[in-house]
Short mmCIF file of C-alpha atoms in Angstrom, two decimals:
data_model
loop_
_atom_site.label_atom_id
_atom_site.label_comp_id
_atom_site.label_asym_id
_atom_site.label_seq_id
_atom_site.Cartn_x
_atom_site.Cartn_y
_atom_site.Cartn_z
CA MET A 356 -26.21 -45.45 9.65
CA ALA A 357 -23.36 -43.85 7.76
CA GLY A 358 -22.74 -40.86 8.88
CA GLY A 359 -20.98 -38.34 6.52
CA LYS A 360 -17.62 -37.32 6.38
CA ASN A 361 -17.73 -34.44 8.61
CA HIS A 362 -20.14 -36.16 11.27
CA GLY A 363 -19.15 -34.99 14.28
CA ARG A 364 -16.76 -32.83 13.31
CA GLY A 365 -19.09 -29.60 13.26
CA LYS A 366 -18.57 -28.04 10.39
CA PRO A 367 -16.85 -28.06 7.63
CA PRO A 368 -14.08 -25.79 7.47
CA ALA A 369 -14.22 -22.76 4.83
CA GLN A 370 -13.43 -22.64 1.44
CA LYS A 371 -10.34 -21.16 1.61
CA LYS A 372 -10.60 -17.62 -0.84
CA PRO A 373 -7.96 -17.43 -4.19
CA PRO A 374 -4.34 -15.61 -3.40
CA LEU A 375 -4.61 -11.97 -4.21
CA THR A 376 -2.62 -11.73 -7.47
CA HIS A 377 -2.59 -7.61 -7.97
CA PHE A 378 -4.06 -4.36 -7.28
CA LEU A 379 -4.96 -1.11 -8.38
CA CYS A 380 -2.89 2.39 -7.85
CA LEU A 381 -1.98 5.69 -8.06
CA PRO A 382 1.64 5.27 -8.15
CA LEU A 383 2.89 8.07 -5.90
CA VAL A 384 6.73 8.03 -7.83
CA THR A 385 7.01 10.22 -10.59
CA ARG A 386 9.95 12.42 -12.46
CA ASP A 387 9.55 15.25 -10.10
CA SER A 388 8.61 13.22 -6.76
CA LYS A 389 11.57 11.35 -6.84
CA PRO A 390 14.14 13.56 -5.74
CA GLN A 391 11.61 15.08 -3.16
CA LEU A 392 10.50 11.85 -1.84
CA GLN A 393 14.05 10.37 -1.35
CA ALA A 394 15.92 12.92 0.29
CA SER A 395 12.70 13.34 2.52
CA THR A 396 12.62 9.69 3.37
CA GLU A 397 16.61 9.48 4.26
CA LYS A 398 16.27 12.42 6.31
CA PHE A 399 13.34 10.27 7.78
CA ARG A 400 15.03 7.65 8.64
CA ASP A 401 18.53 8.91 10.24
CA ILE A 402 16.48 11.05 12.76
CA VAL A 403 13.91 7.53 13.80
CA THR A 404 16.12 4.33 13.06
CA THR A 405 17.26 2.77 16.13
CA LYS A 406 21.21 3.73 16.49
CA ASN A 407 21.65 -0.14 17.15
CA GLU A 408 20.34 -2.44 14.38
CA GLN A 409 21.31 -5.89 16.73
CA ASN A 410 19.03 -4.20 19.24
CA ALA A 411 16.00 -3.42 16.27
CA SER A 412 16.55 -6.66 15.50
CA GLN A 413 16.15 -8.56 18.35
CA ALA A 414 12.96 -6.84 19.32
CA GLY A 415 11.56 -7.90 15.61
CA TYR A 416 11.53 -11.53 16.90
CA ALA A 417 8.77 -12.08 18.87
CA GLY A 418 4.85 -13.90 17.74
CA ASP A 419 6.24 -15.63 14.56
CA ASP A 420 4.97 -19.55 15.55
CA GLU A 421 1.84 -20.61 14.66
CA GLY A 422 1.12 -20.80 18.50
CA SER A 423 2.81 -17.03 20.18
CA LYS A 424 1.29 -14.33 21.30
CA SER A 425 4.14 -12.29 22.44
CA GLU A 426 4.69 -8.78 20.99
CA THR A 427 7.50 -6.16 20.91
CA ILE A 428 6.83 -2.82 21.58
CA THR A 429 9.17 -0.21 20.88
CA SER A 430 9.88 3.70 20.30
CA SER A 431 12.46 3.82 17.23
CA VAL A 432 11.79 2.29 13.87
CA HIS A 433 13.55 -0.33 12.51
CA PRO A 434 15.37 0.67 9.32
CA LYS A 435 13.39 -2.08 7.33
CA ALA A 436 10.40 -0.96 8.47
CA ILE A 437 10.72 2.02 6.08
CA ARG A 438 8.54 1.57 2.96
CA PRO A 439 11.14 1.60 0.11
CA VAL A 440 11.17 4.87 -2.09
CA GLY A 441 9.80 3.24 -5.42
CA ALA A 442 6.95 1.30 -3.42
CA LEU A 443 4.60 3.95 -2.50
CA HIS A 444 1.58 4.90 -3.70
CA CYS A 445 -2.12 5.65 -3.12
CA THR A 446 -4.03 1.73 -3.25
CA LEU A 447 -7.41 1.85 -4.95
CA GLY A 448 -8.62 -1.34 -4.90
CA VAL A 449 -6.92 -5.67 -4.80
CA MET A 450 -7.61 -7.30 -6.70
CA SER A 451 -7.43 -11.77 -7.23
CA LEU A 452 -7.35 -12.34 -10.92
CA ASP A 453 -6.77 -15.14 -13.34
CA GLN A 454 -5.16 -14.51 -16.90
CA ASN A 455 -8.57 -13.73 -18.05
CA LYS A 456 -9.35 -11.46 -16.10
CA LEU A 457 -6.56 -8.95 -16.26
CA GLU A 458 -6.74 -8.68 -19.41
CA GLU A 459 -10.37 -7.83 -18.49
CA ALA A 460 -8.76 -5.70 -15.73
CA LYS A 461 -6.59 -4.46 -18.64
CA GLU A 462 -9.08 -3.93 -21.40
CA LEU A 463 -11.24 -1.10 -18.94
CA LEU A 464 -7.71 0.78 -17.60
CA ARG A 465 -6.79 1.54 -21.13
CA HIS A 466 -10.29 2.69 -21.82
CA LEU A 467 -11.18 4.57 -19.19
CA ASP A 468 -12.43 8.19 -19.95
CA ILE A 469 -10.43 10.03 -18.29
CA SER A 470 -10.92 13.53 -19.21
CA LEU A 471 -14.68 12.90 -18.52
CA MET A 472 -13.73 11.93 -14.89
CA LEU A 473 -11.80 14.17 -13.99
CA GLN A 474 -14.84 16.66 -14.90
CA HIS A 475 -17.11 15.02 -13.23
CA ALA A 476 -15.01 14.54 -10.36
CA GLY A 477 -14.76 19.19 -10.26
CA SER A 478 -18.61 18.88 -10.78
CA GLN A 479 -18.96 16.81 -6.59
CA LYS A 480 -15.55 18.60 -4.77
CA HIS A 481 -18.48 21.15 -3.75
CA GLU A 482 -20.37 18.73 -2.51
CA LEU A 483 -17.26 17.15 -0.50
CA ALA A 484 -15.97 20.67 0.79
CA ASP A 485 -17.05 20.20 4.25
CA VAL A 486 -15.65 16.98 4.26
CA THR A 487 -12.68 15.74 6.36
CA ASP A 488 -10.48 13.25 6.61
CA VAL A 489 -11.11 12.51 10.31
CA ALA A 490 -8.24 9.87 10.30
CA ALA A 491 -5.07 12.32 8.58
CA GLY A 492 -7.32 15.69 10.46
CA GLU A 493 -6.80 16.94 6.53
CA PRO A 494 -9.92 18.93 4.93
CA LEU A 495 -10.77 17.05 1.14
CA VAL A 496 -10.32 20.92 0.14
CA LYS A 497 -7.92 23.77 0.87
CA SER A 498 -8.02 26.28 -2.02
CA SER A 499 -11.08 27.95 -2.84
CA ASP A 500 -9.02 28.60 -5.99
CA SER A 501 -10.27 27.22 -9.58
CA PRO A 502 -8.41 25.38 -12.40
CA SER A 503 -10.60 23.72 -14.96
CA ASN A 504 -11.71 20.63 -14.24
CA THR A 505 -9.77 18.53 -16.90
CA ALA A 506 -6.50 20.31 -14.95
CA PRO A 507 -3.57 17.85 -14.33
CA LEU A 508 -4.01 16.33 -10.37
CA ARG A 509 -1.12 18.25 -8.64
CA ILE A 510 -0.37 17.01 -4.48
CA ASP A 511 1.12 17.02 -1.26
CA LEU A 512 1.96 14.93 0.95
CA ARG A 513 3.17 15.55 4.41
CA GLY A 514 2.62 14.77 7.99
CA LEU A 515 2.61 11.42 9.59
CA VAL A 516 -0.97 9.20 10.81
CA SER A 517 -0.69 6.75 12.64
CA MET A 518 -3.69 3.47 10.90
CA HIS A 519 -4.22 2.68 14.89
CA ALA A 520 -3.40 3.95 18.95
CA PRO A 521 -0.59 5.92 18.52
CA GLN A 522 0.75 4.37 21.72
CA LYS A 523 0.79 0.84 19.87
CA THR A 524 0.69 0.96 16.70
CA SER A 525 2.87 -1.29 13.45
CA ILE A 526 1.50 1.35 9.78
CA LEU A 527 2.71 5.30 9.69
CA TYR A 528 1.10 7.09 6.75
CA SER A 529 1.00 10.06 5.26
CA ALA A 530 -1.92 11.16 3.10
CA PRO A 531 -2.35 13.09 0.05
CA VAL A 532 -3.85 16.20 -0.78
CA ASP A 533 -5.53 17.52 -3.25
CA GLN A 534 -5.96 21.80 -3.74
CA THR A 535 -8.50 21.88 -6.01
CA GLY A 536 -10.44 18.51 -4.32
CA ARG A 537 -10.76 16.85 -7.38
CA LEU A 538 -8.49 13.96 -6.36
CA TYR A 539 -11.12 12.11 -3.80
CA PRO A 540 -14.16 11.45 -6.17
CA PHE A 541 -12.72 10.92 -9.19
CA CYS A 542 -10.27 7.88 -7.34
CA LEU A 543 -13.66 6.71 -6.08
CA ALA A 544 -15.10 7.20 -9.37
CA VAL A 545 -12.03 4.81 -10.92
CA GLN A 546 -12.92 2.64 -8.05
CA GLU A 547 -16.74 2.01 -9.04
CA LYS A 548 -15.41 1.12 -12.31
CA PHE A 549 -13.85 -1.96 -11.24
CA LYS A 550 -15.64 -2.27 -8.78
CA GLY A 551 -19.00 -2.20 -11.85
CA LEU A 552 -17.55 -5.36 -13.43
CA ASP A 553 -16.14 -7.28 -10.12
CA LEU A 554 -12.94 -6.68 -10.52
CA LEU A 555 -11.55 -6.01 -6.91
CA VAL A 556 -12.49 -8.27 -4.06
CA LYS A 557 -15.39 -6.70 -2.19
CA ASP A 558 -14.39 -4.75 0.67
CA ASP A 559 -17.28 -2.70 2.67
CA ARG A 560 -14.70 -0.26 4.07
CA LYS A 561 -14.27 3.41 3.11
CA LEU A 562 -11.75 4.26 0.19
CA LYS A 563 -8.77 5.58 2.97
CA LEU A 564 -5.90 7.36 0.29
CA HIS A 565 -2.83 7.32 1.80
CA ALA A 566 0.73 6.40 1.39
CA THR A 567 2.27 3.90 4.11
CA ILE A 568 5.22 5.28 5.61
CA VAL A 569 6.50 2.81 8.16
CA ASN A 570 5.17 -1.39 8.40
CA THR A 571 6.85 -3.32 10.91
CA ILE A 572 5.36 -6.42 9.31
CA TYR A 573 8.84 -5.80 7.25
CA ALA A 574 11.11 -5.48 9.99
CA LYS A 575 9.38 -8.55 11.68
CA GLY A 576 12.23 -11.44 12.84
CA ARG A 577 11.29 -14.95 13.05
CA LYS A 578 11.92 -17.73 15.74
CA GLN A 579 14.21 -20.51 14.94
CA GLY A 580 12.07 -23.48 13.23
CA LEU A 581 9.22 -23.47 10.46
CA PRO A 582 7.47 -20.93 10.33
CA PRO A 583 3.49 -21.37 10.35
CA LYS A 584 1.83 -23.60 7.46
CA TRP A 585 0.25 -21.34 5.31
CA LYS A 586 3.09 -19.22 6.10
CA MET A 587 4.85 -21.52 3.71
CA LYS A 588 1.96 -21.97 1.33
CA GLN A 589 1.40 -18.27 0.31
CA GLN A 590 5.08 -17.23 -0.09
CA ALA A 591 5.64 -20.31 -2.03
CA THR A 592 2.42 -18.63 -4.01
CA THR A 593 3.90 -15.53 -3.24
CA SER A 594 7.08 -16.91 -5.03
CA GLY A 595 5.76 -18.28 -7.69
CA GLN A 596 3.67 -15.37 -9.31
CA ALA A 597 7.38 -12.69 -8.84
CA ALA A 598 9.50 -15.46 -10.60
CA LEU A 599 7.14 -14.74 -13.68
CA ALA A 600 7.32 -11.04 -12.99
CA SER A 601 9.53 -8.61 -15.23
CA SER A 602 11.49 -6.42 -13.83
CA THR A 603 9.63 -1.77 -13.83
CA GLU A 604 8.85 -0.13 -17.10
CA GLY A 605 12.86 2.12 -16.23
CA SER A 606 14.42 -0.35 -14.16
CA ALA A 607 17.04 -0.57 -17.29
CA GLY A 608 20.56 -1.98 -16.24
CA GLY A 609 18.86 -3.76 -13.29
CA LYS A 610 17.45 -7.07 -12.94
CA ALA A 611 13.92 -7.68 -10.78
CA ALA A 612 14.27 -10.53 -7.94
CA ALA A 613 11.58 -11.82 -5.68
CA SER A 614 11.13 -9.93 -2.52
CA GLY A 615 8.99 -12.49 -0.61
CA ASP A 616 6.90 -8.87 0.22
CA GLN A 617 3.56 -8.68 -0.12
CA ALA A 618 1.86 -5.58 -1.09
CA GLY A 619 2.33 -2.62 1.48
CA ASP A 620 -0.61 -2.80 2.26
CA GLU A 621 -2.95 -4.72 -0.28
CA THR A 622 -5.17 -6.63 1.94
CA SER A 623 -8.88 -6.26 3.05
CA PRO A 624 -9.24 -7.95 7.26
CA LYS A 625 -9.66 -11.38 6.80
CA LYS A 626 -7.77 -14.01 8.17
CA PRO A 627 -4.16 -14.97 7.14
CA GLU A 628 -5.49 -18.81 6.23
CA GLN A 629 -8.10 -17.20 3.98
CA GLY A 630 -4.39 -15.92 1.47
CA GLU A 631 -3.90 -12.82 3.00
CA VAL A 632 -0.87 -11.30 4.97
CA GLU A 633 -1.28 -10.13 8.68
CA GLY A 634 0.36 -6.73 9.44
CA HIS A 635 -2.04 -4.49 7.14
CA GLY A 636 -4.28 -1.95 7.08
CA PRO A 637 -6.47 -0.21 10.12
CA ASN A 638 -6.91 -4.88 11.67
CA ALA A 639 -3.26 -5.42 11.30
CA ASN A 640 -1.29 -7.34 14.14
CA ALA A 641 1.71 -7.68 13.67
CA PRO A 642 4.19 -8.46 16.80
CA LEU A 643 6.23 -5.87 16.52
CA LYS A 644 4.27 -2.40 17.92
CA ILE A 645 5.96 0.95 17.30
CA ASP A 646 5.23 3.92 20.62
CA ALA A 647 4.99 6.74 17.81
CA THR A 648 3.42 8.90 19.98
CA SER A 649 7.20 11.61 19.58
CA ILE A 650 7.22 10.98 16.06
CA LEU A 651 4.58 11.67 15.20
CA GLU A 652 4.46 14.84 16.78
CA GLU A 653 7.23 15.81 15.76
CA PHE A 654 6.45 14.58 11.82
CA LYS A 655 2.87 16.05 12.04
CA ASP A 656 3.70 19.04 8.88
CA PHE A 657 6.83 16.82 8.12
CA VAL A 658 6.83 17.99 3.78
CA TRP A 659 7.62 14.41 1.99
CA ALA A 660 7.12 15.47 -1.61
CA GLU A 661 4.66 19.00 -2.53
CA ASN A 662 3.21 20.49 -5.57
CA PHE A 663 4.23 16.95 -8.22
CA VAL A 664 1.34 15.95 -10.39
CA LEU A 665 0.23 12.13 -10.84
CA ASP A 666 0.94 11.26 -13.93
CA ARG A 667 -0.85 7.59 -14.07
CA ILE A 668 -2.90 4.54 -12.84
CA ALA A 669 -1.69 1.19 -13.05
CA ILE A 670 -2.63 -2.28 -12.03
CA CYS A 671 0.67 -3.77 -10.51
CA GLU A 672 1.27 -7.50 -9.55
CA MET A 673 1.18 -8.35 -5.74
CA GLY A 674 5.14 -8.06 -4.30
CA ALA A 675 7.38 -5.36 -4.39
CA LYS A 676 9.82 -6.93 -6.62
CA LYS A 677 14.86 -6.09 -5.16
CA ILE A 678 16.61 -4.33 -8.20
CA THR A 679 19.38 -5.09 -8.60
CA ASN A 680 22.73 -3.14 -10.11
CA ASP A 681 25.48 -5.51 -12.75
CA GLU A 682 27.50 -6.13 -8.76
CA GLY A 683 24.17 -7.57 -7.57
CA ARG A 684 23.40 -4.65 -5.22
CA VAL A 685 20.61 -3.78 -4.48
CA VAL A 686 19.40 -0.22 -5.40
CA ALA A 687 15.11 -0.39 -5.61
CA GLU A 688 12.62 -2.03 -4.78
CA GLU A 689 9.44 -1.81 -6.87
CA TYR A 690 6.11 -3.07 -7.89
CA THR A 691 5.84 -4.51 -11.02
CA GLU A 692 3.36 -2.56 -13.64
CA VAL A 693 1.67 -4.73 -15.60
CA ALA A 694 -0.83 -1.90 -17.57
CA SER A 695 -1.41 1.80 -17.12
CA VAL A 696 -2.89 4.71 -18.44
CA LYS A 697 -1.61 7.79 -18.78
CA LEU A 698 -3.33 11.37 -16.39
CA PRO A 699 -3.32 14.98 -17.64
CA THR A 700 0.58 15.85 -17.19
#
């Protein structure tokens, strides 16, 4: 009797997931926040980065080939691990969209009733008043003031938290704090709208609003030889997407080029061969780890930006783009916004 194609080989391999293409987010870079974020990030960089970048680069040469299990733990932060100011955002969900689905997502974003959603978020804030974000250690409501429920969303971005055990982590982030308590329920409502039309990749984890400040996956070195097959395919996909992307609004006079990086934390906890990148989120497995104990203590009250208004919700392409000036020097790194809707300002 003729055997099947997989006779004697066990279960057939699982079907690969389509690649991630976009993500829904709250951009944190605005006209008012940008100067603050630039100054604070530069100060942070000066304090925590190693004085010897060559040693930091050598520390990153670990675990990049398919069979390697090695990792490096360092107490300093490689400069490339610090996310560029233009890429700072809070992710609401990641997407895998073809052109038709992308147009559907844009249409939904354009027709969100922002005022009504903010009003509903204001009515829910009392239910969340005693809820604490355990990871960030910050209450979701920090003030008893009660401005209009449709007033601008004004936030502070302060402190530094580890995504993993501080002694062995690859991601450090800051959580936004909203004095009115409307931000979190508002973001949940936006997320639910997109989930309802099956526009977000399924993720059962609770939404964690955070801005990634450090991710060592971007500082990872490369050993001699070819990268693993899944990464070669992924890089080809990312490069193809980036080639079609236009420069982000506001970068007039510059040119956009693919950076080869995926969005800072736009992944769900799945294996890299399913089309996603190692090194992002709570299940990150970047080979370069940081002992961030002293860094977290030093920056626990650090102000990245304060009292600034969130001005939009956006759908962005995966893969930050490097912006160069006329001389070809990289002056910024940003995600391309394919659609956005204004928030009250």
